[in-house]
Amino acid sequence: MSDTSSRIAIVTGASGGIGKAVAERLAADGLSVLVHYSGNAATAAETVAAITAAGGKATAFGGDVADEDAMGRLFQHAIDTFGGVDVVVNSAGIMPLAPVVDTDLDTFDRIQRTNVRGTFVVSQLAARTVRPGGAIINFSTSIMKLQMPTYGAYAMSKGAVEGLTLILAREMRGKDITVNAVAPGPTATPLFFEGKPQEVIDHIAGLNPMQRLGTPQDIAEVTAFLAGPGRWVNGQVLYTNGGAA
């Protein structure tokens, strides 16, 4: 595990926000990284450029995480390009917010398709592909403990991700592959800022004992730990939120 130069990571949703920070952090540890994107090839290319400019190895590949054929091609691209898969990070997700009473069911279905089916599709492929000594890392949310209004559909999707994570960890018995979830608190990403007035952002930041929002780099550090040295952490949800919950 000390030699990361031959290890390969797939990071979904890596064109921006937390996924981008995770991809760059894993590359800094010496992993070759497949940068997945859904709709923005340009920002994925920027992530790849940042990694290669820092001396790392990266390639970009697009596709819908909920489409098993597209994700099959993504995994094959990682194998063809780098030789295998050792780490899979499921950071792709969407977070439309509304009170339960006002949530449009088409929006609800879209959240579940990306966050639940997408995580399941990628985790299933990871379980079939990741080499011994590897790691599967899913993304939940600290909203599961904070229980803030308007996050009902999103929290429901992440509850499913936690259930999948804990069970898959047990199903990987004997394969030397860890399965964990990272549960960020409020983090300074475009996904978090979208639709929030500044006074709401300031209020949420002020609730944290650390008196700030998390940064994508804060979350990337924990993810890199699980991807590398944290081999005795398995079947866990790590709440990564500065003490907010």
CSV table of C-alpha atoms in Angstrom, one decimal:
chain,number,residue,atom,x,y,z
A,1,MET,CA,0.0,0.0,0.0
A,2,SER,CA,3.0,2.3,0.4
A,3,ASP,CA,3.6,2.3,-3.4
A,4,THR,CA,0.7,4.2,-5.0
A,5,SER,CA,2.4,4.7,-8.4
A,6,SER,CA,0.7,1.8,-10.0
A,7,ARG,CA,-2.8,2.3,-8.4
A,8,ILE,CA,-5.7,3.5,-10.4
A,9,ALA,CA,-8.8,5.5,-9.2
A,10,ILE,CA,-12.1,6.2,-10.8
A,11,VAL,CA,-13.8,9.3,-9.4
A,12,THR,CA,-17.3,10.0,-10.5
A,13,GLY,CA,-18.5,13.6,-10.6
A,14,ALA,CA,-14.9,14.7,-10.8
A,15,SER,CA,-15.3,17.7,-13.0
A,16,GLY,CA,-16.0,20.1,-10.1
A,17,GLY,CA,-16.6,20.6,-6.4
A,18,ILE,CA,-15.7,17.8,-4.1
A,19,GLY,CA,-15.1,15.3,-6.9
A,20,LYS,CA,-12.5,17.5,-8.5
A,21,ALA,CA,-10.7,18.0,-5.1
A,22,VAL,CA,-10.8,14.2,-4.6
A,23,ALA,CA,-9.4,13.5,-8.0
A,24,GLU,CA,-6.6,16.0,-7.5
A,25,ARG,CA,-5.8,14.7,-4.0
A,26,LEU,CA,-5.6,11.1,-5.1
A,27,ALA,CA,-3.4,12.1,-8.0
A,28,ALA,CA,-1.1,13.9,-5.6
A,29,ASP,CA,-0.7,10.6,-3.8
A,30,GLY,CA,0.5,9.1,-7.0
A,31,LEU,CA,-2.7,7.4,-8.3
A,32,SER,CA,-3.6,7.5,-11.9
A,33,VAL,CA,-7.1,9.0,-12.0
A,34,LEU,CA,-10.1,8.6,-14.4
A,35,VAL,CA,-12.0,11.9,-14.1
A,36,HIS,CA,-15.7,11.1,-14.8
A,37,TYR,CA,-18.1,13.8,-15.9
A,38,SER,CA,-21.8,13.8,-16.8
A,39,GLY,CA,-22.4,16.8,-18.9
A,40,ASN,CA,-19.4,19.2,-18.8
A,41,ALA,CA,-16.5,17.9,-20.7
A,42,ALA,CA,-14.7,21.3,-20.5
A,43,THR,CA,-14.5,21.3,-16.7
A,44,ALA,CA,-13.4,17.7,-16.7
A,45,ALA,CA,-10.6,18.6,-19.1
A,46,GLU,CA,-9.6,21.4,-16.6
A,47,THR,CA,-9.4,18.8,-13.9
A,48,VAL,CA,-7.2,16.6,-16.0
A,49,ALA,CA,-5.0,19.5,-17.0
A,50,ALA,CA,-4.5,20.5,-13.3
A,51,ILE,CA,-3.5,16.9,-12.5
A,52,THR,CA,-1.1,16.6,-15.4
A,53,ALA,CA,0.4,20.0,-14.8
A,54,ALA,CA,1.2,18.9,-11.2
A,55,GLY,CA,3.0,15.8,-12.6
A,56,GLY,CA,0.1,13.3,-12.2
A,57,LYS,CA,-1.7,11.0,-14.7
A,58,ALA,CA,-5.3,11.5,-15.6
A,59,THR,CA,-7.9,10.9,-18.3
A,60,ALA,CA,-11.5,12.1,-18.6
A,61,PHE,CA,-14.5,10.0,-19.6
A,62,GLY,CA,-18.2,11.0,-19.7
A,63,GLY,CA,-21.4,9.2,-19.1
A,64,ASP,CA,-24.6,8.9,-17.0
A,65,VAL,CA,-23.8,7.1,-13.7
A,66,ALA,CA,-27.2,5.5,-13.8
A,67,ASP,CA,-26.6,3.9,-17.2
A,68,GLU,CA,-24.9,0.5,-16.7
A,69,ASP,CA,-23.7,0.4,-20.3
A,70,ALA,CA,-22.1,3.8,-20.1
A,71,MET,CA,-20.4,3.0,-16.8
A,72,GLY,CA,-19.3,-0.3,-18.2
A,73,ARG,CA,-17.5,1.6,-20.9
A,74,LEU,CA,-16.0,3.9,-18.3
A,75,PHE,CA,-14.5,1.0,-16.3
A,76,GLN,CA,-13.2,-0.5,-19.5
A,77,HIS,CA,-11.6,2.8,-20.4
A,78,ALA,CA,-9.8,2.9,-17.0
A,79,ILE,CA,-8.5,-0.7,-17.6
A,80,ASP,CA,-7.5,0.0,-21.2
A,81,THR,CA,-5.7,3.3,-20.3
A,82,PHE,CA,-4.1,2.4,-16.9
A,83,GLY,CA,-4.3,-1.4,-16.6
A,84,GLY,CA,-6.9,-1.9,-13.8
A,85,VAL,CA,-9.0,-0.3,-11.1
A,86,ASP,CA,-8.0,-0.1,-7.4
A,87,VAL,CA,-10.1,2.8,-6.0
A,88,VAL,CA,-13.7,3.9,-6.9
A,89,VAL,CA,-15.1,7.1,-5.5
A,90,ASN,CA,-18.8,7.7,-6.0
A,91,SER,CA,-19.0,11.5,-5.6
A,92,ALA,CA,-21.5,12.2,-8.4
A,93,GLY,CA,-24.8,13.5,-7.1
A,94,ILE,CA,-27.5,16.1,-7.4
A,95,MET,CA,-29.3,18.0,-4.7
A,96,PRO,CA,-32.5,19.9,-5.7
A,97,LEU,CA,-34.1,21.2,-2.5
A,98,ALA,CA,-37.8,21.7,-1.5
A,99,PRO,CA,-40.1,20.9,1.4
A,100,VAL,CA,-41.5,17.4,1.1
A,101,VAL,CA,-45.0,18.8,0.6
A,102,ASP,CA,-43.8,20.8,-2.5
A,103,THR,CA,-41.4,18.4,-4.1
A,104,ASP,CA,-42.2,17.6,-7.7
A,105,LEU,CA,-42.2,13.9,-8.2
A,106,ASP,CA,-40.3,14.1,-11.5
A,107,THR,CA,-37.5,15.9,-9.5
A,108,PHE,CA,-37.8,13.2,-6.8
A,109,ASP,CA,-37.3,10.5,-9.4
A,110,ARG,CA,-34.3,12.4,-10.9
A,111,ILE,CA,-32.6,12.6,-7.5
A,112,GLN,CA,-33.1,8.9,-6.8
A,113,ARG,CA,-32.0,7.9,-10.3
A,114,THR,CA,-28.7,9.8,-10.0
A,115,ASN,CA,-27.9,9.3,-6.3
A,116,VAL,CA,-29.3,5.9,-5.7
A,117,ARG,CA,-29.3,4.0,-9.0
A,118,GLY,CA,-26.1,5.7,-10.1
A,119,THR,CA,-24.3,4.7,-6.9
A,120,PHE,CA,-25.6,1.2,-7.2
A,121,VAL,CA,-24.5,0.8,-10.8
A,122,VAL,CA,-21.0,2.1,-10.1
A,123,SER,CA,-20.7,0.1,-6.9
A,124,GLN,CA,-21.8,-3.1,-8.6
A,125,LEU,CA,-19.2,-2.6,-11.3
A,126,ALA,CA,-16.6,-1.7,-8.7
A,127,ALA,CA,-17.4,-4.9,-6.7
A,128,ARG,CA,-16.7,-6.9,-9.9
A,129,THR,CA,-13.6,-5.0,-10.9
A,130,VAL,CA,-11.6,-3.5,-8.1
A,131,ARG,CA,-8.4,-5.4,-7.3
A,132,PRO,CA,-7.4,-6.8,-3.9
A,133,GLY,CA,-6.1,-4.0,-1.6
A,134,GLY,CA,-8.6,-1.6,-3.1
A,135,ALA,CA,-11.3,0.6,-1.8
A,136,ILE,CA,-14.9,1.6,-2.8
A,137,ILE,CA,-15.9,5.0,-1.3
A,138,ASN,CA,-19.5,6.2,-1.6
A,139,PHE,CA,-20.9,9.6,-0.6
A,140,SER,CA,-23.6,10.1,1.9
A,141,THR,CA,-24.4,13.4,3.8
A,142,SER,CA,-24.4,14.8,7.3
A,143,ILE,CA,-28.0,15.9,6.6
A,144,MET,CA,-28.8,12.4,7.9
A,145,LYS,CA,-28.0,13.8,11.3
A,146,LEU,CA,-28.6,17.5,10.8
A,147,GLN,CA,-32.1,16.8,9.5
A,148,MET,CA,-32.5,20.2,8.0
A,149,PRO,CA,-35.9,21.1,6.3
A,150,THR,CA,-36.0,21.0,2.4
A,151,TYR,CA,-33.5,18.1,2.2
A,152,GLY,CA,-36.1,15.3,2.4
A,153,ALA,CA,-35.7,13.8,-1.1
A,154,TYR,CA,-32.0,14.2,-1.0
A,155,ALA,CA,-31.6,12.7,2.5
A,156,MET,CA,-33.8,9.8,1.4
A,157,SER,CA,-31.4,9.1,-1.5
A,158,LYS,CA,-28.4,9.2,0.8
A,159,GLY,CA,-30.0,6.9,3.4
A,160,ALA,CA,-30.1,4.3,0.6
A,161,VAL,CA,-26.5,4.9,-0.2
A,162,GLU,CA,-25.6,4.3,3.4
A,163,GLY,CA,-27.5,1.0,3.5
A,164,LEU,CA,-25.8,-0.2,0.3
A,165,THR,CA,-22.4,0.8,1.6
A,166,LEU,CA,-22.7,-1.1,4.9
A,167,ILE,CA,-24.1,-4.3,3.2
A,168,LEU,CA,-21.6,-4.3,0.3
A,169,ALA,CA,-18.7,-4.1,2.8
A,170,ARG,CA,-19.9,-7.4,4.3
A,171,GLU,CA,-20.5,-8.9,0.9
A,172,MET,CA,-16.8,-8.2,-0.1
A,173,ARG,CA,-15.6,-10.6,2.7
A,174,GLY,CA,-12.4,-12.3,1.7
A,175,LYS,CA,-11.6,-10.0,-1.2
A,176,ASP,CA,-9.4,-7.4,0.7
A,177,ILE,CA,-11.5,-4.5,-0.5
A,178,THR,CA,-12.9,-1.9,1.9
A,179,VAL,CA,-16.2,-0.2,1.4
A,180,ASN,CA,-17.0,3.0,3.3
A,181,ALA,CA,-19.0,6.2,2.9
A,182,VAL,CA,-18.0,9.8,3.5
A,183,ALA,CA,-20.8,12.0,4.8
A,184,PRO,CA,-19.8,15.7,4.4
A,185,GLY,CA,-21.5,18.5,6.2
A,186,PRO,CA,-22.2,21.8,4.5
A,187,THR,CA,-19.3,22.3,2.1
A,188,ALA,CA,-18.4,25.3,-0.1
A,189,THR,CA,-19.3,24.0,-3.5
A,190,PRO,CA,-21.5,25.3,-6.3
A,191,LEU,CA,-23.9,22.5,-5.4
A,192,PHE,CA,-24.3,23.9,-1.9
A,193,PHE,CA,-24.4,27.6,-2.9
A,194,GLU,CA,-27.1,27.1,-5.5
A,195,GLY,CA,-30.3,28.9,-4.7
A,196,LYS,CA,-29.2,30.0,-1.2
A,197,PRO,CA,-29.1,33.7,-0.2
A,198,GLN,CA,-25.9,34.9,1.6
A,199,GLU,CA,-27.7,35.2,4.9
A,200,VAL,CA,-28.7,31.6,4.8
A,201,ILE,CA,-25.1,30.6,3.9
A,202,ASP,CA,-23.7,32.6,6.8
A,203,HIS,CA,-26.2,31.2,9.2
A,204,ILE,CA,-25.3,27.6,8.2
A,205,ALA,CA,-21.6,28.3,8.5
A,206,GLY,CA,-22.2,29.9,11.9
A,207,LEU,CA,-23.8,26.7,13.3
A,208,ASN,CA,-20.6,24.8,12.9
A,209,PRO,CA,-18.2,24.7,16.0
A,210,MET,CA,-15.4,25.5,13.6
A,211,GLN,CA,-17.3,28.6,12.5
A,212,ARG,CA,-17.0,28.0,8.8
A,213,LEU,CA,-18.2,25.8,5.9
A,214,GLY,CA,-16.2,22.8,5.0
A,215,THR,CA,-14.0,23.0,1.9
A,216,PRO,CA,-13.7,20.4,-0.9
A,217,GLN,CA,-10.1,19.8,0.3
A,218,ASP,CA,-11.4,18.9,3.8
A,219,ILE,CA,-13.5,16.2,2.3
A,220,ALA,CA,-10.8,15.0,-0.1
A,221,GLU,CA,-8.4,14.4,2.8
A,222,VAL,CA,-10.7,12.0,4.4
A,223,THR,CA,-11.4,10.3,1.1
A,224,ALA,CA,-7.7,9.9,0.4
A,225,PHE,CA,-7.3,8.3,3.9
A,226,LEU,CA,-9.9,5.7,3.1
A,227,ALA,CA,-8.4,5.2,-0.4
A,228,GLY,CA,-5.0,4.6,1.0
A,229,PRO,CA,-3.7,4.1,4.6
A,230,GLY,CA,-7.2,3.6,6.2
A,231,ARG,CA,-7.3,-0.1,5.6
A,232,TRP,CA,-8.8,-1.0,9.0
A,233,VAL,CA,-11.7,1.3,8.4
A,234,ASN,CA,-14.4,-0.8,6.7
A,235,GLY,CA,-18.2,-0.8,6.5
A,236,GLN,CA,-18.4,2.7,8.1
A,237,VAL,CA,-20.0,6.1,7.5
A,238,LEU,CA,-17.5,8.9,8.3
A,239,TYR,CA,-19.3,12.1,9.2
A,240,THR,CA,-16.9,14.8,7.9
A,241,ASN,CA,-18.4,18.1,9.0
A,242,GLY,CA,-16.2,19.9,11.6
A,243,GLY,CA,-18.4,18.8,14.5
A,244,ALA,CA,-21.7,20.1,13.1
A,245,ALA,CA,-23.4,16.8,13.9
